[in-house]
One Martini backbone bead per residue (centre of mass of N, CA, C, O) as a GRO file, in nm:
protein
  122
    1GLN     BB    1  -0.069  -4.411  -3.964
    2VAL     BB    2   0.027  -4.225  -3.708
    3GLN     BB    3  -0.025  -4.319  -3.357
    4LEU     BB    4  -0.095  -4.152  -3.041
    5VAL     BB    5  -0.227  -4.299  -2.733
    6GLU     BB    6  -0.351  -4.184  -2.446
    7SER     BB    7  -0.359  -4.304  -2.098
    8GLY     BB    8  -0.450  -4.275  -1.731
    9GLY     BB    9  -0.578  -4.044  -1.643
   10GLY     BB   10  -0.661  -3.823  -1.353
   11LEU     BB   11  -0.765  -3.835  -1.018
   12VAL     BB   12  -0.542  -3.744  -0.743
   13GLN     BB   13  -0.378  -3.760  -0.462
   14ALA     BB   14  -0.148  -3.665  -0.279
   15GLY     BB   15   0.093  -3.935  -0.306
   16GLY     BB   16   0.008  -4.072  -0.543
   17SER     BB   17  -0.078  -4.283  -0.833
   18LEU     BB   18   0.016  -4.323  -1.185
   19ARG     BB   19  -0.046  -4.469  -1.519
   20LEU     BB   20   0.077  -4.409  -1.826
   21SER     BB   21  -0.020  -4.447  -2.173
   22CYS     BB   22   0.138  -4.525  -2.506
   23ALA     BB   23  -0.001  -4.596  -2.809
   24ALA     BB   24   0.168  -4.724  -3.091
   25SER     BB   25   0.116  -4.659  -3.449
   26GLY     BB   26   0.209  -4.718  -3.814
   27ARG     BB   27   0.503  -4.810  -3.714
   28SER     BB   28   0.830  -4.825  -3.656
   29PHE     BB   29   1.013  -4.742  -3.331
   30SER     BB   30   1.315  -4.852  -3.300
   31SER     BB   31   1.464  -4.548  -3.360
   32TYR     BB   32   1.324  -4.405  -3.143
   33ALA     BB   33   1.203  -4.145  -2.945
   34MET     BB   34   1.026  -4.132  -2.639
   35ALA     BB   35   0.788  -3.899  -2.490
   36TRP     BB   36   0.717  -3.676  -2.216
   37PHE     BB   37   0.484  -3.418  -2.174
   38ARG     BB   38   0.380  -3.098  -2.017
   39GLN     BB   39   0.077  -2.890  -1.942
   40ALA     BB   40   0.011  -2.634  -1.759
   41PRO     BB   41  -0.171  -2.396  -1.649
   42GLY     BB   42  -0.025  -2.117  -1.804
   43LYS     BB   43   0.197  -2.297  -1.945
   44GLU     BB   44   0.451  -2.443  -2.075
   45ARG     BB   45   0.574  -2.688  -2.232
   46ALA     BB   46   0.727  -2.987  -2.081
   47PHE     BB   47   0.964  -3.189  -1.994
   48VAL     BB   48   0.986  -3.526  -1.847
   49ALA     BB   49   1.040  -3.787  -2.048
   50ALA     BB   50   1.266  -4.046  -2.189
   51ILE     BB   51   1.305  -4.300  -2.458
   52LYS     BB   52   1.503  -4.537  -2.612
   53TRP     BB   53   1.397  -4.795  -2.787
   54SER     BB   54   1.665  -4.958  -2.847
   55THR     BB   55   1.818  -4.914  -2.546
   56GLY     BB   56   1.646  -4.779  -2.293
   57GLY     BB   57   1.719  -4.506  -2.251
   58THR     BB   58   1.696  -4.252  -1.993
   59TYR     BB   59   1.507  -3.943  -1.921
   60TYR     BB   60   1.493  -3.655  -1.689
   61ALA     BB   61   1.349  -3.438  -1.509
   62ASP     BB   62   1.424  -3.301  -1.213
   63SER     BB   63   1.118  -3.288  -1.101
   64VAL     BB   64   1.094  -3.636  -1.141
   65LYS     BB   65   1.316  -3.755  -1.007
   66GLY     BB   66   1.234  -4.055  -0.828
   67ARG     BB   67   0.909  -4.069  -0.926
   68PHE     BB   68   0.954  -4.132  -1.226
   69THR     BB   69   0.881  -4.388  -1.489
   70ILE     BB   70   1.012  -4.502  -1.788
   71SER     BB   71   0.868  -4.728  -2.037
   72ARG     BB   72   0.865  -5.039  -2.237
   73ASP     BB   73   0.668  -5.236  -2.484
   74ASN     BB   74   0.737  -5.404  -2.758
   75ALA     BB   75   0.486  -5.589  -2.808
   76LYS     BB   76   0.280  -5.325  -2.761
   77ASN     BB   77   0.382  -5.046  -2.842
   78THR     BB   78   0.447  -4.922  -2.542
   79VAL     BB   79   0.438  -4.641  -2.325
   80TYR     BB   80   0.537  -4.550  -1.993
   81LEU     BB   81   0.418  -4.363  -1.689
   82GLN     BB   82   0.532  -4.372  -1.373
   83MET     BB   83   0.356  -4.211  -1.097
   84ASN     BB   84   0.490  -4.093  -0.798
   85SER     BB   85   0.444  -3.882  -0.556
   86LEU     BB   86   0.230  -3.681  -0.605
   87LYS     BB   87   0.174  -3.341  -0.702
   88PRO     BB   88   0.008  -3.057  -0.766
   89GLU     BB   89   0.241  -2.967  -0.980
   90ASP     BB   90   0.158  -3.220  -1.180
   91THR     BB   91  -0.058  -3.070  -1.301
   92ALA     BB   92  -0.165  -3.186  -1.631
   93VAL     BB   93  -0.105  -3.226  -1.960
   94TYR     BB   94  -0.019  -3.532  -2.114
   95TYR     BB   95   0.233  -3.604  -2.360
   96CYS     BB   96   0.300  -3.786  -2.640
   97ALA     BB   97   0.616  -3.857  -2.817
   98ALA     BB   98   0.803  -3.861  -3.142
   99ASP     BB   99   1.151  -3.936  -3.253
  100PRO     BB  100   1.340  -4.038  -3.531
  101THR     BB  101   1.639  -3.943  -3.423
  102GLY     BB  102   1.653  -3.993  -3.094
  103ALA     BB  103   1.578  -3.754  -2.965
  104THR     BB  104   1.462  -3.528  -2.668
  105THR     BB  105   1.332  -3.286  -2.816
  106GLU     BB  106   1.067  -3.097  -2.889
  107SER     BB  107   1.157  -2.997  -3.185
  108THR     BB  108   1.189  -3.322  -3.288
  109MET     BB  109   0.900  -3.380  -3.258
  110ILE     BB  110   0.648  -3.527  -3.488
  111TYR     BB  111   0.476  -3.686  -3.278
  112TRP     BB  112   0.139  -3.659  -3.134
  113GLY     BB  113  -0.070  -3.654  -2.893
  114LYS     BB  114  -0.367  -3.536  -2.719
  115GLY     BB  115  -0.380  -3.623  -2.432
  116THR     BB  116  -0.372  -3.633  -2.061
  117LEU     BB  117  -0.530  -3.578  -1.760
  118VAL     BB  118  -0.373  -3.452  -1.460
  119THR     BB  119  -0.497  -3.454  -1.118
  120VAL     BB  120  -0.374  -3.299  -0.814
  121SER     BB  121  -0.469  -3.315  -0.491
  122SER     BB  122  -0.435  -3.163  -0.156
   0.00000   0.00000   0.00000
């Protein structure tokens, strides 16, 4: 059974940092793309960042480029999202997702975690 479990969310002041983790289990993800999405209150879920497990290639939404970094730890089967210079508009539930085709679009993600809440105070 595939499981994606997010952790690391919390309350932080603007300008601060958080690191989110996504522990993946239940199968090999070596051919997958892993991604982070977020959903702010009253808004649609939106792409944040993605990484291709095999190549390490990374992709970012324009709104987080230069502030967020996605990475993976093969030994731990874990994907991370390092978030620096956080802004109040980064407040959202952050979801980890996995796509077996290696694409990075929301519609092709077939596995999702339950999310972790990040709140950035001004």
